[in-house]
Structure formats: structure tokens, C-alpha cells
């Protein structure tokens, strides 16, 4: 027959669709398709749930405000964190000012009608404006927390995903290493290493590193050496549960490389775990930093951190309790907010709670 | 106990021993990286005296020989002599401090476990009621405070504003404040842990069955729910001890309790090598052992746990 010359189907029993027979749907037909709800990606869905969580939202606003103020305030504030106000004319009246009090020369200026920027939190025992020190200390503490958490994330992510993805003997060996590091008492090791590294780095540091001080470098080092194991375990667990899914098999079958599968398919699907752990890791790093500062193993003077401010305030605790209360309150606020944000994220990303 | 459980315990035991060995090794070599010997800071010490001192404490031998000497000593619980407090051995100093620290730590741990479980149960049973909300707000808040902040706040409140307790830990009644400041965080943690695992168990079928067949409310809570809900709490015992050990470093400092923690902090400042090493090893061993105990207890108590 004439028609059979050019067969419509490659194969008689093929399911191949003859596209020429299809016609576009009319507008009327399109309207009949009812959608249960708008389709969203998992991430956007989770974010929507997160925003609905009032407590977590308020905490996010607080954290954003704190971050903005520690970036902007040191630029516009008339005093510097290391500036001893009375030192120029060795004027002791600047030391240990109560909030909103002024030094002798400042009082004279004010009587002459000049505007003097107030010392909102007073000054410390060597006449440094306490407010800017708290702001700067918050900046240091937040920075330490953030970068330590980032370090933990990067190392844990790489280690955990390799271990989980490769599996077999490699996984066993890598996980035994994790087990051993995990069982080391981290805080004691941090103190030990801080003591030593501070002495080692004391003289050999230059530039930015010297500014940071041996203690902070050892803190980062220890976080990099010890704290990543928790993250590595989490990521490995996630990868293990994900790597046998069909879409990974599909990716493999079309020839995707291991690197591509890890970075394009597996890690994006671990994102929720990563974000939640990050949110909870930052407060733990801030805690550790303040703890070390308290023992005198924190940032180098005159640079303040919240922990070292609180520690320094302990000397005059009964005369100037506000100097202890303010940095403590800031630590409390930051850690509390980050904890609650972490909780909120966990609820938002947990599909079991999806309504 | 199945052979699988025994094998797991054996494996955990090996890991713990390896960890303790690792701690000793790390401590020893790390302490030896410090530039300048322990006698360098001393004024008026001539070169000859320094050499004699080095010889007396075996510091003139090669590092590896020193290491094995030290390792051998530790196995016999001999941590050498304190470099700064002449005449007293590290073991002696640690033993003196251990009593006070143990009293402090055990009180804090006991309070944390008892009150944590109590508050957690109450919060879970009255879920959503005002008492649950109060407990949750309180615990969320106290988890966000470093132990030294809690300690100093207590000091301000109870020694300055309402002076009813002594600020010095060595005086009678002086341990009350340090115990509270140490116990607050673990209490809150256990409360939250107990609450969430109670809620988990309360939602399960066998609880409904128990209720349906007319078991009394008290019996459902204490016999069926709480017993199952306490299993996760066991896993926290190890980390809790670790927290109390490190927390006591600062708390003993704040309240001047003559314990291990204060010994440790002062040895850091004095660069007393042998004392730092001794204290680290003793505290680390304690933490490792408690982790081991809580891990083993966990598997023994709950046969459902998959050991792989």
C-alpha cells in the first residue's frame, strides 16, 4: 500500500507518539485543569514555613540588626575601641565613668556649649568608651563564630561526602578516624593547644594574623582539627541515604562524573541539614571563644571580644556590675536567637511537619 | 546479652583505650613544642642550676626517651613531680583537688538528672499548658548562657544584692552557688531531652492500648512512658560529664573552690608542664570513661538499638 512506504512507527508495537496528531489545548480546556496548590521547590516551601514561625522571624531580625550595627557603628562612632580617652593629658577622670558621665575636659567643653558625644555605657578602667568596645567585641565574637562554623562546614562536607559516597573500606577507615577524634575531649584539647600555640605563634606572626593573635588562630585550628567530625557524620549519613535513590542511578547511567553527582545532586539535597547545623554551630563557637577568653586564652589585647570583656569586668564586679552584664546580655541574645533560628529552620525543613 | 552486644562493648572499650593513649601522646608532644623550657622564666637561675634542674627532671634526655618514661609513669599512675611546687608530686596535688571537684561535679550531675527528668516529665504531661511554657522558656534561656555568666550573675544576686550565701567555695554552704551554676545547663538540656522523648513515646500505639484497657494515668506515665523515654537521656550522661568537667574550670575559678579545675587554670598560667599534663590526662580519662559507660548502658538498656 501507498501509506506503508513511509511507516509512521519505527516499530509496530512501539509507544512512540505521533506528534502530528496532537493539537494544542483550547483556553477552555486549559481552565479545566485545576491545580491543588502552586508548585514550589522544597527550599522555597521550607522558607515559607520558616517565615510563618514568629519566634524564629523575630530572632532573625535581631541577628540581622546586630550584624548591621557591628558593621556600621564602628565607622560612625566618634571613639575608637582602643582609644584611651584621658591618656593625652593623663587625665584620670576618664577612667571608670558610669553610663552617661563625662570626663573633666569634656565637662568643660559642654559648659562652653559644645556637643560631646555621650558615653552610653560609660568607660572602662583605662578610660576607653565601653559602648564601642562592646560593639567591637560583638563583631569579633560573631566573626570568630561564623568563620569557625564555616571551617567546620567545609571540612566536614568534603570528608563526609567522600566517605559516604565512596563507601566500602574507605568509608570504614574514614569513619574510624572520625570515631577517634569524636571521643577526644574537645574542650581540654582546645585549652591545651591554645596554651601551646599561643606561645609558638607569639613572635612569628605578622600582619593580619598578628592582629588576630595566636589564641584565635589556635581556636580556628582546633575547630578545623576536631569539631568537623560531627558535621562529617551528619553529611555522611545524608549521603548514604540519598545515594541509592533512583535519580542518582539515572545520573550515573547518562555518564555523570562522581564529582558532578556529589556537588550537583547529593550536596544540594543535604542543604537543609547543613543550614540547620551551621545555625547551631555558630553559637557553640561563640561559647567556646568566650570560654577561652574568660580563661585568658582568647583574643589579644587591646582587641575585645564579648568573653574577654566579661572576663575583664570580673575584677570590678561589685562596683561596676553593668560592665559584666552588658557583654553577657549580648552573648545571651546572640546565642538565644541563633538557637531559636536553628530550631525554626529544623521545623521548617522537616517534611514530617508539612501540612 | 547477645554476642553482638559483647562484641560492641569490646570494640568500644578498645576505642576508649586508644583515645586515652592518644590523649597522653598528644598532651606530651604538644607540651614539648612550647619554646623555652619550664625553668627559663625563673629569675636568678644560672645556666648551671638550669642544667642541674633539667637533669633532675630528666629533661636533658632525647624526647622519645622522655615520652616512654612518661608513658611508663602514667601507667603506674605516677605523673612526676610538679615543676613549680617543689616537693609535691602531681598525683598528690591532683588527689587533693579531686575531692572537692568530685563533690561539686557529682552534686551538679545529680541535680541535673533528678530535676531535668522531673521538669521534662511535667512539661510533657502538661504539654501546651502554662507550666510547660514556663519550663520551656526557662530552659531555652539558660541553654544560651555560658557557665561563667551564670556564675557571676549568681554571685551578683546572692552575694551583693541579697547577701545570703558566701562567695567563697571553701566556706560552709559555699558550694551551693557553684553547684547551681554548673547544673543549670545540663538540667535544661535533660529537661528538653526528656520532654521531647516523652512526647514521642506518648504518641505511640502501646500507650493508647494501655489507656484503652483502663490503666491509670499515673501508671501510664511512670511505668509505660517514662521508662521508655529515659533511654535517650542515658546517651547524654557522657557529654554532661564532659560539660561539667570543663565548666568546673571556670566555676571553680569564680567561686575559688580549691579543686582540680582551679589547679588546671593556675597551672596554665604558671607553665607548670607536668601539672598541665597530669590534669589533662586525668580529666580526659574521666570524660572518656563516662562516654564509654553511657554508650554501653544505652545498648544494654535498649535491646532494639541497632549496633551497626
GROMACS .gro file of N, CA and C in nm, chain A residues 174-225:
model
  156
  174UNK      N    1   3.775   0.584   5.715
  174UNK     CA    2   3.749   0.726   5.742
  174UNK      C    3   3.661   0.744   5.865
  175UNK      N    4   3.566   0.652   5.882
  175UNK     CA    5   3.476   0.668   5.997
  175UNK      C    6   3.544   0.630   6.128
  176UNK      N    7   3.640   0.536   6.123
  176UNK     CA    8   3.715   0.504   6.246
  176UNK      C    9   3.793   0.627   6.291
  177UNK      N   10   3.853   0.697   6.193
  177UNK     CA   11   3.925   0.820   6.227
  177UNK      C   12   3.831   0.919   6.295
  178UNK      N   13   3.712   0.932   6.237
  178UNK     CA   14   3.612   1.022   6.296
  178UNK      C   15   3.578   0.979   6.438
  179UNK      N   16   3.559   0.847   6.456
  179UNK     CA   17   3.524   0.796   6.590
  179UNK      C   18   3.627   0.836   6.693
  180UNK      N   19   3.755   0.821   6.654
  180UNK     CA   20   3.862   0.851   6.750
  180UNK      C   21   3.863   1.000   6.784
  181UNK      N   22   3.855   1.084   6.679
  181UNK     CA   23   3.857   1.228   6.705
  181UNK      C   24   3.735   1.268   6.788
  182UNK      N   25   3.622   1.203   6.755
  182UNK     CA   26   3.498   1.235   6.824
  182UNK      C   27   3.509   1.207   6.973
  183UNK      N   28   3.584   1.104   7.008
  183UNK     CA   29   3.589   1.068   7.150
  183UNK      C   30   3.695   1.147   7.227
  184UNK      N   31   3.774   1.228   7.157
  184UNK     CA   32   3.868   1.315   7.230
  184UNK      C   33   3.789   1.423   7.303
  185UNK      N   34   3.822   1.452   7.427
  185UNK     CA   35   3.753   1.560   7.498
  185UNK      C   36   3.794   1.694   7.437
  186UNK      N   37   3.705   1.753   7.355
  186UNK     CA   38   3.744   1.866   7.272
  186UNK      C   39   3.788   1.990   7.350
  187UNK      N   40   3.713   2.020   7.456
  187UNK     CA   41   3.743   2.144   7.529
  187UNK      C   42   3.883   2.140   7.589
  188UNK      N   43   3.917   2.026   7.650
  188UNK     CA   44   4.050   2.014   7.710
  188UNK      C   45   4.158   2.026   7.604
  189UNK      N   46   4.133   1.965   7.487
  189UNK     CA   47   4.231   1.972   7.380
  189UNK      C   48   4.246   2.117   7.331
  190UNK      N   49   4.134   2.188   7.324
  190UNK     CA   50   4.139   2.328   7.280
  190UNK      C   51   4.225   2.409   7.376
  191UNK      N   52   4.201   2.390   7.505
  191UNK     CA   53   4.277   2.467   7.604
  191UNK      C   54   4.425   2.435   7.590
  192UNK      N   55   4.455   2.306   7.582
  192UNK     CA   56   4.594   2.262   7.570
  192UNK      C   57   4.661   2.324   7.449
  193UNK      N   58   4.592   2.313   7.333
  193UNK     CA   59   4.651   2.366   7.210
  193UNK      C   60   4.663   2.518   7.215
  194UNK      N   61   4.563   2.584   7.275
  194UNK     CA   62   4.570   2.730   7.285
  194UNK      C   63   4.692   2.772   7.365
  195UNK      N   64   4.714   2.703   7.477
  195UNK     CA   65   4.829   2.734   7.561
  195UNK      C   66   4.957   2.725   7.478
  196UNK      N   67   4.967   2.615   7.404
  196UNK     CA   68   5.091   2.589   7.332
  196UNK      C   69   5.106   2.679   7.210
  197UNK      N   70   4.999   2.682   7.128
  197UNK     CA   71   5.011   2.756   7.002
  197UNK      C   72   5.032   2.905   7.027
  198UNK      N   73   4.971   2.955   7.134
  198UNK     CA   74   4.990   3.096   7.165
  198UNK      C   75   5.138   3.127   7.187
  199UNK      N   76   5.203   3.035   7.256
  199UNK     CA   77   5.347   3.053   7.280
  199UNK      C   78   5.426   3.038   7.151
  200UNK      N   79   5.383   2.942   7.068
  200UNK     CA   80   5.456   2.917   6.944
  200UNK      C   81   5.442   3.035   6.848
  201UNK      N   82   5.319   3.085   6.837
  201UNK     CA   83   5.291   3.190   6.738
  201UNK      C   84   5.329   3.329   6.787
  202UNK      N   85   5.354   3.340   6.915
  202UNK     CA   86   5.373   3.471   6.977
  202UNK      C   87   5.460   3.564   6.893
  203UNK      N   88   5.572   3.512   6.848
  203UNK     CA   89   5.668   3.601   6.783
  203UNK      C   90   5.667   3.589   6.631
  204UNK      N   91   5.618   3.477   6.580
  204UNK     CA   92   5.636   3.452   6.437
  204UNK      C   93   5.524   3.509   6.351
  205UNK      N   94   5.425   3.574   6.413
  205UNK     CA   95   5.311   3.620   6.334
  205UNK      C   96   5.332   3.762   6.281
  206UNK      N   97   5.280   3.785   6.160
  206UNK     CA   98   5.287   3.920   6.104
  206UNK      C   99   5.153   3.957   6.045
  207UNK      N  100   5.133   4.087   6.022
  207UNK     CA  101   5.015   4.137   5.950
  207UNK      C  102   4.884   4.103   6.017
  208UNK      N  103   4.789   4.060   5.934
  208UNK     CA  104   4.654   4.032   5.982
  208UNK      C  105   4.657   3.924   6.089
  209UNK      N  106   4.742   3.823   6.067
  209UNK     CA  107   4.748   3.712   6.161
  209UNK      C  108   4.791   3.759   6.299
  210UNK      N  109   4.886   3.853   6.302
  210UNK     CA  110   4.934   3.904   6.431
  210UNK      C  111   4.822   3.977   6.503
  211UNK      N  112   4.740   4.049   6.422
  211UNK     CA  113   4.627   4.120   6.479
  211UNK      C  114   4.530   4.025   6.546
  212UNK      N  115   4.510   3.913   6.480
  212UNK     CA  116   4.416   3.813   6.529
  212UNK      C  117   4.469   3.747   6.656
  213UNK      N  118   4.599   3.725   6.660
  213UNK     CA  119   4.658   3.668   6.780
  213UNK      C  120   4.664   3.516   6.776
  214UNK      N  121   4.764   3.462   6.843
  214UNK     CA  122   4.785   3.317   6.844
  214UNK      C  123   4.666   3.241   6.898
  215UNK      N  124   4.597   3.299   6.997
  215UNK     CA  125   4.485   3.227   7.057
  215UNK      C  126   4.374   3.200   6.958
  216UNK      N  127   4.343   3.304   6.878
  216UNK     CA  128   4.233   3.288   6.784
  216UNK      C  129   4.272   3.191   6.673
  217UNK      N  130   4.399   3.198   6.630
  217UNK     CA  131   4.443   3.105   6.527
  217UNK      C  132   4.435   2.963   6.579
  218UNK      N  133   4.475   2.945   6.706
  218UNK     CA  134   4.467   2.810   6.759
  218UNK      C  135   4.322   2.766   6.775
  219UNK      N  136   4.235   2.862   6.805
  219UNK     CA  137   4.093   2.827   6.814
  219UNK      C  138   4.043   2.774   6.680
  220UNK      N  139   4.077   2.850   6.572
  220UNK     CA  140   4.036   2.806   6.439
  220UNK      C  141   4.098   2.671   6.405
  221UNK      N  142   4.225   2.658   6.439
  221UNK     CA  143   4.297   2.535   6.411
  221UNK      C  144   4.228   2.417   6.478
  222UNK      N  145   4.193   2.439   6.606
  222UNK     CA  146   4.131   2.329   6.679
  222UNK      C  147   3.994   2.298   6.623
  223UNK      N  148   3.920   2.403   6.586
  223UNK     CA  149   3.790   2.378   6.524
  223UNK      C  150   3.810   2.299   6.396
  224UNK      N  151   3.912   2.339   6.320
  224UNK     CA  152   3.941   2.269   6.195
  224UNK      C  153   3.986   2.126   6.219
  225UNK      N  154   4.055   2.103   6.330
  225UNK     CA  155   4.107   1.969   6.356
  225UNK      C  156   4.005   1.878   6.423
   0.00000   0.00000   0.00000
